[in-house]
Amino acid sequence: MTDTYQDIEIRGITRRFGLNMLKSSKVASLYRTNAVIQVQTSAGVYALKPFFRSDLLHSSTVKQMSAAARYVRLLMSSGYRYMPEWLPARSGALWILSRGRPFYLTEWIPGRGLETTGDFEQLGMALAALHTTPTGINSGNQSPTYEKIRLWKNHDRLARKHMPRSFKGGNRRKVCKHGEACSALSDRAWTSLANPDIVQLMKNEMMHPSLIHGDVTSPNVIVSEDGRLFMIDWDRIRIGSTYIDTANAIMNTTQFNPDFIQSLLKGYEAGRPLIQAERKLIAALYGLPREAWSAYRFPGRPKSRELLRLTKQTWPQRVKAMELLAAWSNS
C-alpha cells in the first residue's frame, strides 16, 4: 500500500471514529510525506495517524498496532497526562484497519517545540511518569538493555571491520582518524557497562518490565499553548529499556546544550530518583557513537555521509555533553 490517502478514504476512516470530516491536510515528517493527517471536523481538530510497522520488531503490522493500543489503554487508565487523548472507534477499539493499514485518531495539539529549560524539565517528568507506570506484566526472562547492548556490540565490531576500507584517499585518512576517536568512546562505554553494579542492575531490570516511548525526538514533543507538554507519535510504545529511552531522549532533543540536559535530568529524577549505577548506565549508553557505526558500515549511502558530517561538526559539543553526564553519574 502506498502512503497516499485520498479525501474519500480519509472521510470514511473519520466516520468510523464517529466524526464528520470537513477538511483534511497532510503533514510531512522528516522521513514520510504523509506522516499524519490533520482532520477538521464539526467536533474539533484531530490528528489521524497511519501506523507504520517497525522492522526491528519481529511481528506483523497488525500485531504491533494491537500491542501499542493495549499499552496506550494502560496509560489512559493510569491517568498519564503527557499524551494526546486517543479517540475510540465506533467499534470501541482504539484503531481501525483501512486497506491493510492501521489508523488511530488523537486530539490535535497546537503548540510549539522545546525551547526553554522548563520545557526540558517537563520532558524529564513525562519520561519518568511513563517509565514508572505499573504495567501489570509478569517479569520477563531477559533484560531489554542487555539485549540491545549485545546487538550494538556487533554493530561496533562491524563498523571497525569496515572502517579502513570504507573510504578512499584523503577522506579515508580523515575518517579513520575520527573513527579512532569513536572507537575510544566505544571502548570507554563498554568498560563502564561491564561494571558489576551495572550488570546486576540489568539483571534486576527483568523483574520490573517498564513502558518506553521508543522515539523521543524533538519533532515528537509539543508544548501546547497553555504550556503543557505532550509526547506524540506513540507507534513505538512497548516494554523496553528505560535507560536507553532516557539516553536517546537526551541525545535526540537537547542539541548537546548543557542547560537542557541538566533540566531534563532534573525533571526525570524528580519523578524517578536514580541510584549511581543507573546514572552511570545512562551516561555510558549516551556515549556510544551509534551514528558513526552506521555510517562506517554503509559508506555508500548519502545518509552515511550526512551522519559523518554532523558527527564531525558537533564533536566538541558531544564531548562536553559526555563530560557533563560523567560528572552527573559520579555525583
mmCIF file of N, CA, C and O in Angstrom, residues 16 27 43 57 64 93 105 112 117 122 125 129 135 137-138 148 154 161 177 196 199 204 224 272 291 310 325:
data_model
loop_
_atom_site.group_PDB
_atom_site.id
_atom_site.type_symbol
_atom_site.label_atom_id
_atom_site.label_comp_id
_atom_site.label_asym_id
_atom_site.label_seq_id
_atom_site.Cartn_x
_atom_site.Cartn_y
_atom_site.Cartn_z
ATOM 1 N N ARG A 16 -15.639 6.254 10.791
ATOM 2 C CA ARG A 16 -15.563 5.056 11.624
ATOM 3 C C ARG A 16 -15.166 5.398 13.055
ATOM 4 O O ARG A 16 -15.298 4.575 13.963
ATOM 5 N N VAL A 27 0.402 16.235 6.715
ATOM 6 C CA VAL A 27 1.548 16.850 7.376
ATOM 7 C C VAL A 27 2.742 15.912 7.228
ATOM 8 O O VAL A 27 2.657 14.732 7.576
ATOM 9 N N ALA A 43 -16.684 18.593 15.340
ATOM 10 C CA ALA A 43 -16.428 18.447 16.779
ATOM 11 C C ALA A 43 -15.064 18.979 17.187
ATOM 12 O O ALA A 43 -14.733 19.004 18.375
ATOM 13 N N LEU A 57 11.085 -4.981 15.194
ATOM 14 C CA LEU A 57 10.230 -5.892 15.954
ATOM 15 C C LEU A 57 9.743 -6.993 15.022
ATOM 16 O O LEU A 57 9.185 -6.715 13.966
ATOM 17 N N GLN A 64 1.692 -5.319 15.947
ATOM 18 C CA GLN A 64 2.360 -4.178 16.573
ATOM 19 C C GLN A 64 1.360 -3.097 16.946
ATOM 20 O O GLN A 64 1.453 -2.491 18.019
ATOM 21 N N ALA A 93 -12.649 -0.077 19.673
ATOM 22 C CA ALA A 93 -11.202 -0.224 19.577
ATOM 23 C C ALA A 93 -10.545 1.137 19.403
ATOM 24 O O ALA A 93 -11.186 2.107 18.977
ATOM 25 N N LEU A 105 -6.653 7.752 15.922
ATOM 26 C CA LEU A 105 -7.048 9.162 15.923
ATOM 27 C C LEU A 105 -6.835 9.752 17.316
ATOM 28 O O LEU A 105 -7.262 9.174 18.311
ATOM 29 N N ARG A 112 4.113 24.553 20.197
ATOM 30 C CA ARG A 112 5.475 24.822 19.728
ATOM 31 C C ARG A 112 6.395 23.679 20.157
ATOM 32 O O ARG A 112 5.981 22.748 20.844
ATOM 33 N N THR A 117 14.450 25.733 29.395
ATOM 34 C CA THR A 117 14.842 24.724 30.385
ATOM 35 C C THR A 117 13.613 24.140 31.075
ATOM 36 O O THR A 117 13.597 22.962 31.432
ATOM 37 N N GLN A 122 9.972 19.482 32.082
ATOM 38 C CA GLN A 122 8.695 18.795 31.868
ATOM 39 C C GLN A 122 8.888 17.487 31.110
ATOM 40 O O GLN A 122 8.243 16.480 31.410
ATOM 41 N N MET A 125 10.062 14.868 33.390
ATOM 42 C CA MET A 125 8.958 14.398 34.223
ATOM 43 C C MET A 125 8.032 13.472 33.441
ATOM 44 O O MET A 125 7.544 12.467 33.980
ATOM 45 N N ALA A 129 7.328 9.611 34.480
ATOM 46 C CA ALA A 129 5.961 9.131 34.716
ATOM 47 C C ALA A 129 5.642 7.928 33.838
ATOM 48 O O ALA A 129 4.975 6.983 34.274
ATOM 49 N N THR A 135 2.795 -1.786 34.946
ATOM 50 C CA THR A 135 2.359 -2.474 33.730
ATOM 51 C C THR A 135 1.485 -3.687 34.019
ATOM 52 O O THR A 135 0.720 -4.111 33.143
ATOM 53 N N ILE A 137 2.533 -6.540 34.103
ATOM 54 C CA ILE A 137 3.088 -7.609 33.281
ATOM 55 C C ILE A 137 4.051 -8.439 34.116
ATOM 56 O O ILE A 137 4.825 -7.893 34.911
ATOM 57 N N ASN A 138 3.994 -9.746 33.941
ATOM 58 C CA ASN A 138 4.906 -10.618 34.675
ATOM 59 C C ASN A 138 6.341 -10.377 34.252
ATOM 60 O O ASN A 138 6.610 -9.907 33.140
ATOM 61 N N LYS A 148 19.913 -5.145 23.863
ATOM 62 C CA LYS A 148 20.291 -4.076 22.934
ATOM 63 C C LYS A 148 21.801 -3.879 22.929
ATOM 64 O O LYS A 148 22.405 -3.646 21.872
ATOM 65 N N ASN A 154 27.847 -5.875 18.315
ATOM 66 C CA ASN A 154 28.049 -6.426 16.979
ATOM 67 C C ASN A 154 28.164 -5.306 15.945
ATOM 68 O O ASN A 154 28.984 -5.367 15.022
ATOM 69 N N LYS A 161 35.494 -3.139 11.468
ATOM 70 C CA LYS A 161 35.963 -4.002 10.384
ATOM 71 C C LYS A 161 35.917 -3.275 9.041
ATOM 72 O O LYS A 161 36.831 -3.394 8.224
ATOM 73 N N LYS A 177 40.970 8.582 11.221
ATOM 74 C CA LYS A 177 41.416 9.336 12.388
ATOM 75 C C LYS A 177 40.226 9.612 13.312
ATOM 76 O O LYS A 177 40.316 9.452 14.532
ATOM 77 N N PRO A 196 30.296 -4.508 37.598
ATOM 78 C CA PRO A 196 29.399 -5.469 38.253
ATOM 79 C C PRO A 196 28.080 -4.853 38.736
ATOM 80 O O PRO A 196 27.035 -5.513 38.676
ATOM 81 N N VAL A 199 25.916 -4.557 35.661
ATOM 82 C CA VAL A 199 25.481 -5.898 35.242
ATOM 83 C C VAL A 199 24.343 -6.386 36.135
ATOM 84 O O VAL A 199 23.332 -6.923 35.654
ATOM 85 N N ASN A 204 18.368 -7.110 37.405
ATOM 86 C CA ASN A 204 17.182 -6.686 38.157
ATOM 87 C C ASN A 204 16.090 -6.139 37.252
ATOM 88 O O ASN A 204 14.905 -6.193 37.595
ATOM 89 N N SER A 224 1.979 22.745 24.402
ATOM 90 C CA SER A 224 0.712 23.357 23.981
ATOM 91 C C SER A 224 0.667 24.839 24.329
ATOM 92 O O SER A 224 1.540 25.363 25.036
ATOM 93 N N ARG A 272 11.557 10.067 39.290
ATOM 94 C CA ARG A 272 12.175 8.749 39.418
ATOM 95 C C ARG A 272 13.645 8.911 39.816
ATOM 96 O O ARG A 272 14.526 8.949 38.967
ATOM 97 N N GLU A 291 25.673 6.575 15.611
ATOM 98 C CA GLU A 291 25.538 7.131 14.260
ATOM 99 C C GLU A 291 26.777 6.830 13.435
ATOM 100 O O GLU A 291 26.688 6.500 12.257
ATOM 101 N N LEU A 310 27.719 15.520 10.359
ATOM 102 C CA LEU A 310 27.135 16.020 11.603
ATOM 103 C C LEU A 310 27.974 15.615 12.809
ATOM 104 O O LEU A 310 28.146 16.400 13.748
ATOM 105 N N LEU A 325 27.629 14.414 31.638
ATOM 106 C CA LEU A 325 26.947 13.229 32.126
ATOM 107 C C LEU A 325 27.851 12.377 33.014
ATOM 108 O O LEU A 325 27.376 11.760 33.980
#
